[in-house]
Amino acid sequence: MEQSCFKETYLKIGTLLVFSLILSLDSCSAQRQVKVQKGPLVRAEGHHITIQCDVSGYQGSPEQNFEWSLFRPDKPTLKIQIISTNDPVFSYAVFGGRVQKNEIYFERLKGDSVLLHITKLQKSDEGTYECATPSTDNVYWGSYSALTNLTVIPDTLSATLAPQTLDKVEGDSLELVCEVSKETSQHTHVAVTWYIQKGDQNLTVISLTKDFILRSGDSYKQRQASGDVRLDKIGATSFKLTISKLQMSDQGDYFCEGAEWIQDLNKSWYGLSSKNTEGTTVNVKSIGNQFLALIQATEVNINVGGSLEIFCTIEAQNFPERFFSVAWFLNNREIIRIGPNAVPSFRGDYNMRESLGKVVVHKKSERVYVLKMYQIQVEDGGSYYCQAEESEKISSAAFSTNKSKEITITVQRPQANLKVIIDSSMTEVLEGDSIQFTCDIHSASAAYGQLSITWQMTNNQNQNSDVIGMNQAGIQVTYQPYQERVISNDIRMARVKSNSFTLDIYNAQTSDQGQYACKVMEWEAESNGNWHLIGEYVSDKKAVTIKSLESNFQVTAITRTPTVKYYGTFELQCFIRPVDITHVPASVTWKFQPANSNDSYNLVTFTHDTAIKWGHVAENFKGKMIVVKSVSNAVRLSVSRASKLEAGKFLCIAELWGRRNANKWVQKASRTSNILEVKVRPPACLLQLTKQVTTIHRRINDITELECKILARTQNDSQFSVTWLFSKTQGPNVKGENLLKIDRNNIVQYYGELLTNSQKKMKFQDEKPSSDVYKLMILKTDMNDSGNYYCHVTEWLLDPNNIWYKVGENTSAMTIVKVHTADVNLQLSNNNVTLLGNENAAVELECQIINQTQRQSQFSVTWYFQNADNPNTMETALLKTDQNNILQYFGDLQIDPQKMMKFQSIKTSSNTYKLIIQKVVQSDSGVYFCDVEEWVSAPQNEWVIQGHARSGSTVLQVQIPGATLHSKACASSSLFYFIFIYPFIVILALIVVALYFYLRPKKPQKPINEKSLWTPIETFIDDPKSEEEENIK
C-alpha cells in the first residue's frame, strides 16, 4: 500500500516537471531578441561601411521593420534618428540630406535581417548605434533593440611607386619596390598585391595577404614555386617584387595595391582602406642567342689623383645558363680580364696597383662588370673599351666575342693656382643659434688635384685652434676639443660641391665667438701610393659675435583683466624677450599664490621638449584653465568661471635650455616675471528691506502677525537666512535678543527661552508665504510680548565652485507691538528699600502684591538682579515661580547645582513671595526686584495672562563682619590650639583623675575618736554628690 502511494506521488512530481519544462521552452521560444554586430567597430573615414542587424524570436509578420539611431560621444543621451525601413520621415535633419542622396541606405538581406550602408563615412558618424525593431508581438517580451559602438579613424594608408619606364632583355631580372605605410594607432595588418596591366585587364602577379601568406596569380604560380617570382619585405614599409628570367609575357605596366585590415571582436577581418600606386612600364626585348657588350664611365674628364670607374654590361638571353668573360683594353692593349668564374687577372703594373688597392675589379650584378681605379695618373688617360667572350664551359675557350664601343678618358694634372674665399650670412647671433660658414675654392684652370680642408678658429685671446677638416682621401678629421660636439652633430662639415665646403655650428656657445678661416691644401697622388703637396691656401678671417642669453633674456607678465567678477574670465600673458630666441628650447611655468596665503605652487608648465605638466595642487583650476603657447614662446593663461579661490598673485618663470650632448639638456638661463595680482570680486549686494517703522496694537490672546519683506535682491537665485529679534526698549544702541532663525534651507533654530520652553516655542511660529516674504506669528499674545520686533536678513549665493557665500546682510525697521489689557488692577509694593546683610548669612527679600484683578487670580513671579557696581549692565533673570508654584532657574543657576541651592523662592501667603539667598557674598550685592504676571480664568476655562507689574527695588549690601575671638582664633593655628585644644586636653585629664579616685576601693575607716588634721577625701567627694541627689529630689 505504501509503495503504491510512493509511485503515485513520483508520477505526479514527474508530470509537474515535464509540464514546467514545456512552459519554460514555450516562453523562451516566444522571446524576441535583437542582435547587432559586436563592437567596438573601427572604420576608416571616407569609406563605405555596413552594419548588420538581425531579429529573432518574434511574432507576427515575417518581414520585420528596423530603425537605426546614433548617440554621439559629446551628447551620449541625445538620440539622433538615422533611417527606418517603414518611416520615410524618420531621419533627423543632420542625416536627412545624406539619406535622400542615397549616401545612407539599408539593404534587406531577409525579412528579419538588414544591412545599414554608409557610403562615405564621416568623423561625425562616430558614436553608439542603436538598431531597434518595433513590436509586432502579442506580449511585450524580450529585447527590442541592440547597441554597438563605431569608432571613426583617419585614413592614413599610403602606397607609392616611382613611375618610370624600364627597357629589359629576355632573361634579365626585374626588381620593383613599393612603399606602403600607415599611421593608425589601432592594431591593423597591411596586405600588398602586385598587378600587371595588359590592356583593360589587371592580372595578379603575387600578393602578401593580411595573414602574412604569399599567394601568386594563376599565371605565376609555377614561377613562384621555382623561385623566379618573389615578394620580399625589405624594410618597415618597403615591399620588393623580383622577377627573374624575364619573358616576353612579362611586358606591361606594373603597379602595387596596399590594403589595411582590422580584426573585429567576432574575429572577422574588415578592410579599412586600399590604395593603388602609379604604374611602371616594363619593356622586354628579345635578342635570341646574340649578346652585346656596353661600356660606360662615370666621368671622362678626371684630374690627377682622382678615381675612374668603368662599367661593362652584357645583354643576352638566358644569361644564367651561359658563360662569359670580360676584358678591358686601354689604347688597344689588354690590361685586365675577369673570367666566367669571376676570377680577375691583371697585366703589367696593374698587378702591383691591385695589391695596393688602387685597382679593383668585381661583378656588380649578374650582367654588370666594374673596373675601378684610384689615384689615377696622366698615363691612365686614353681610349677604353671592353670585350665580352662566350665559351661553352668555364674552362673552355671562347667561341664568340663582342666588342663594345670606345670611350676616351682624359686625365689632367692640376695647377697650383687656387683662391679660397670664406663667407657667412651672419656676423652676430644669439647663444644657442646656428652659424654657417661657406668656403669656396676658385681656380684659374679648370682642374686641380685632390684637396684637403681644415676649418680654423681664433678666439678673443688670440689662440688658434683647428675645428674640423677633411683629408685628401675624403675622410673627415675632428680636432680637440670639438670631438664630443661633432659626435652630437652640433658641429658638421660637408662638401656641397666639388669646389665648395660648409661648416655648420648648431647650438652655438659663447666660447664659439671669434674669427674663422678655412685652410685648403692641394695634393697629387704619386705612383708609389704617397701624396705630394702641391700648394696650401688660407682664406681671410670672418668674425662672429655670439651674445649670451643671460644678457638679453627678459620675461614680462601682463594682464588686461586685473579685476573680475564671479563667473568672469581673466587672461594672463607671459612674454619672452627678445622674440627672436625661438631657436632655443624654452620652458615656461605659471605659478600661483592664493590670496591671504604665503604658499605658492605650480599651475602648469610647458617643458622645453614641448610636453605639458599640470600642477597637482590646483584642484579648483581643473576644467577652468586653458593655456596656449605661441611660436614666439609667449604663453597665455586663461581662467574662466573665476571665484575667490582663483584670486591671488600670478607669475611666470621662463627657462632657456641647451643640449650639451645628444642625450643631455642643461639649463642656460632663467628669469622670473613681475607679479600680477588678480582680484575676483563677488557681485555688489542689492539687498533691501522695509525701513518704515510701524506700530501694531493688540489685545491679550490676539494673534500678532509680523512681516519681513525683501524689497530687492542681488540675483534671482539668491537664498536668504532670516533672524527675528526682540527688544523691550528702543534706541540706536539697543541690541535685541534672538528669538528664532530660518536658515537658507528653511530650517528653524530657536534661541533663549524659546529653546528651553516648549510652550513658548509653540507660541512663536514662522511662515514663508512667498520667496520674498517671511512672517512671524505670535499666538495668544500677552503683556510680555509688548516690545520692538525686527528681522535681520543675510543674502547667500552659490560661487562658481558650488560653495555658498554671504553676499551681504540688512536689518529691517522696527515693528512696535503694544498689548493692551482690560481692567487690570494688579498692583505691587513700589517701595525702594536698602537691606544690609552680613557675609555668609542668609537674607530674605519680599515681593508683596497689594491689589489684584480677581480674588482667584494666580501669579507667576520672576526675580531679577542687576549688578550694583555697573548699573549699565542688563537685568538678569534669576529664577521664576510660575502660577503652579513650579520653580524655573535661568542662566548660571540652571547649570550650577550649588547656586541653585543658594537661591530659593517661596510663597509665604496668597499675596506674599520671598526670595531667600543662603550665605551671601560680596558678589551678591546689587539691585533685586520681582516681576509678577497675573493669570485669570478665561470663559473657556483657560488661564490667561491678565497683566503684569514690576515691584520696587531692594538694594542688598553685603557687609564683611568685624574680627571676633572665634575669627582670630581660626586665623592663627597656635592661638587656636591654645584656646580650644590645650584646655580640652587638661579638662579631659582632670576628669580621668577624678574618675580614678572615685572608682578605686575604699580603705577601712579609722576610729572616730582618732582625730586628724585633714578631712577624709571620700567625704569631701561624697558630700556634693549627696547634695546633688537631694537637690534632684
Coordinates of N, CA and C in Angstrom, one line a residue, residues 836-842 919-921 957-961:
L836 N 20.7 95.5 54.5 CA 22.1 95.1 54.9 C 22.1 93.7 55.3
G837 N 23.1 93.0 54.8 CA 23.3 91.6 55.2 C 24.8 91.3 55.4
N838 N 25.0 90.5 56.4 CA 26.4 90.1 56.7 C 26.8 88.9 55.8
E839 N 28.1 88.9 55.5 CA 28.6 87.9 54.6 C 28.4 86.5 55.3
N840 N 28.0 85.5 54.4 CA 27.8 84.1 54.8 C 26.5 84.0 55.6
A841 N 25.7 85.1 55.8 CA 24.4 85.0 56.4 C 23.3 84.8 55.4
A842 N 22.2 84.4 55.8 CA 21.0 84.3 54.9 C 20.2 85.6 54.9
K919 N 23.9 82.2 52.6 CA 25.3 82.5 52.6 C 25.7 83.5 51.5
V920 N 25.2 84.7 51.7 CA 25.5 85.8 50.7 C 27.0 86.2 50.8
V921 N 27.5 86.6 49.6 CA 28.9 87.1 49.5 C 28.8 88.4 48.8
Q957 N 23.1 95.1 50.3 CA 24.5 95.4 50.6 C 25.0 94.4 51.6
V958 N 26.0 93.6 51.1 CA 26.6 92.6 51.9 C 27.8 93.1 52.6
Q959 N 27.8 93.0 54.0 CA 28.9 93.6 54.8 C 29.8 92.5 55.3
I960 N 31.1 92.9 55.4 CA 32.1 91.9 56.0 C 32.1 92.2 57.5
P961 N 31.8 91.1 58.3 CA 31.7 91.3 59.8 C 33.1 91.7 60.4

